XYZ file of C-alpha atoms in Angstrom:
177
model
C 150.421 73.661 46.546
C 150.402 77.111 45.332
C 150.718 80.295 42.081
C 152.944 82.560 42.524
C 152.938 85.114 39.662
C 154.827 88.449 38.996
C 155.119 90.301 35.888
C 156.464 93.879 34.951
C 153.179 94.069 32.849
C 149.572 92.544 32.451
C 148.615 89.426 33.248
C 145.134 87.845 31.410
C 144.368 84.216 31.894
C 140.740 82.405 31.752
C 141.138 79.521 35.069
C 143.519 79.572 38.164
C 143.417 77.268 40.981
C 145.275 75.981 43.711
C 144.831 73.642 46.718
C 146.646 76.739 49.514
C 147.242 80.079 48.210
C 147.550 81.542 45.200
C 149.905 85.437 44.428
C 149.877 87.985 41.727
C 152.075 90.820 40.810
C 152.017 93.188 37.948
C 153.518 96.053 36.576
C 150.246 96.388 33.993
C 146.723 95.371 34.984
C 145.855 91.885 35.725
C 142.448 89.853 33.874
C 141.279 86.233 35.493
C 138.103 85.224 34.367
C 137.918 82.462 37.906
C 139.641 82.015 40.549
C 139.865 79.468 43.207
C 142.086 78.818 45.394
C 140.837 75.814 48.098
C 142.325 76.290 51.316
C 144.365 79.710 51.426
C 144.532 83.202 50.206
C 143.734 85.348 47.349
C 146.161 88.212 47.127
C 146.330 90.752 44.124
C 148.663 93.555 43.822
C 148.825 95.112 39.759
C 150.444 98.523 38.872
C 146.729 99.237 36.462
C 143.430 97.642 36.451
C 142.272 94.193 38.358
C 139.198 92.300 36.591
C 138.028 88.839 38.096
C 135.216 87.421 37.039
C 135.156 85.489 39.325
C 136.838 83.936 42.900
C 137.316 82.343 45.379
C 139.277 81.804 48.536
C 139.546 79.508 51.943
C 140.878 81.957 52.968
C 141.362 86.039 52.674
C 141.230 87.639 48.913
C 143.223 91.303 49.118
C 143.176 93.516 46.188
C 144.994 96.270 45.885
C 144.938 98.775 42.298
C 146.623 102.402 41.171
C 143.520 101.020 38.704
C 139.573 100.206 39.147
C 138.792 96.526 40.196
C 136.162 95.305 39.548
C 134.149 91.873 38.660
C 131.439 89.563 38.031
C 128.285 89.410 39.181
C 129.198 86.400 40.068
C 131.779 88.537 41.915
C 134.286 87.517 45.804
C 133.376 84.365 48.289
C 135.636 83.800 51.338
C 135.857 81.597 53.608
C 137.718 84.335 55.488
C 138.140 88.212 55.280
C 137.696 90.177 52.031
C 139.858 93.525 52.128
C 140.537 95.995 47.920
C 141.711 99.648 47.900
C 142.048 100.812 44.506
C 142.900 104.787 43.228
C 140.043 103.954 41.117
C 136.663 102.391 41.167
C 135.424 99.173 42.868
C 132.834 97.181 41.570
C 132.183 93.714 43.950
C 128.458 92.934 41.730
C 127.765 90.409 44.818
C 130.796 89.436 47.200
C 130.377 87.393 50.344
C 133.052 87.397 53.000
C 133.306 84.389 56.050
C 135.403 87.547 57.720
C 134.852 91.348 57.187
C 134.418 93.493 54.119
C 136.712 96.103 53.787
C 137.173 98.592 50.958
C 138.817 101.484 49.081
C 138.170 103.173 46.004
C 136.873 106.477 44.824
C 134.087 105.324 43.540
C 131.948 101.664 45.121
C 129.440 99.531 43.325
C 127.933 96.536 44.499
C 124.369 93.845 44.071
C 124.528 92.441 47.949
C 127.414 92.388 49.986
C 127.389 89.493 53.011
C 129.633 89.491 55.838
C 130.114 87.412 58.686
C 132.089 90.435 60.902
C 131.674 94.154 59.850
C 131.598 95.943 56.270
C 133.218 99.311 56.076
C 132.888 100.710 52.469
C 135.269 104.462 51.846
C 135.801 106.626 49.395
C 138.620 109.268 48.590
C 140.828 110.889 46.210
C 144.385 109.708 46.117
C 146.897 111.946 43.730
C 147.143 108.091 41.807
C 142.565 108.192 40.657
C 141.975 108.108 37.342
C 137.757 107.982 37.499
C 135.139 107.581 39.821
C 131.719 110.199 41.169
C 133.363 109.310 45.171
C 129.968 107.901 45.197
C 128.379 104.270 47.378
C 126.015 102.943 45.290
C 125.296 99.937 46.863
C 121.744 96.741 46.766
C 120.974 94.304 49.936
C 124.109 94.684 52.505
C 124.139 92.576 55.527
C 126.575 91.564 58.898
C 125.639 89.033 60.688
C 127.763 89.852 63.774
C 128.887 93.338 62.702
C 128.479 97.329 61.669
C 127.872 98.423 58.934
C 129.831 101.351 56.988
C 129.781 104.042 54.697
C 131.725 107.304 54.539
C 132.593 109.266 50.728
C 135.001 112.017 51.919
C 133.524 113.809 48.622
C 130.484 112.161 47.114
C 126.895 110.385 48.342
C 126.014 107.341 49.333
C 122.725 105.243 47.831
C 121.377 101.867 49.185
C 118.094 100.566 47.211
C 118.431 97.000 49.236
C 117.641 95.350 52.451
C 120.255 96.643 54.998
C 120.500 95.299 57.651
C 124.009 95.229 60.354
C 123.566 93.137 63.679
C 125.646 95.995 65.864
C 125.594 99.936 64.384
C 124.922 101.194 59.874
C 126.680 104.554 60.337
C 126.905 106.266 56.603
C 128.544 110.000 56.618
C 128.345 111.255 53.629
C 129.388 114.225 51.636
C 126.870 114.286 49.266
C 123.831 113.167 49.556
C 122.418 109.749 51.854
């Protein structure tokens, strides 16, 4: 079966597994060491920050936070898409998606990103931004069938590893690229 958890405050745990989906909504922070939704989606929605050391999903991984979103080096692995929207910084470690990767935050850092489809990264300041320098800083960035786009509304883009876009690579930065 699936797991659905809702709390008016923080939610914390060490390990969570479900045969289908995992949906967690928190009025504060969400802190989980590992999550595994074998045949479903993982959906996280926090009024605070989200900290997940490792998440695996047969479907999509979707996270929305009014604070930061961070993962460990083992990060996020999905059969579907990775879609993240944070008011603060986003740290993705080594993440891979069977579909697309679409990330919005005030700062985006990662070691490697691999997507079967496209990778879209956007940094921006919003009314609820709590931290972040506007930069996109990453290592290896690869799509097997789509484009890579990196846009900073007020920062720089630094991609230090190998960058392979199956179609196009577009970088738009208000700072250095």
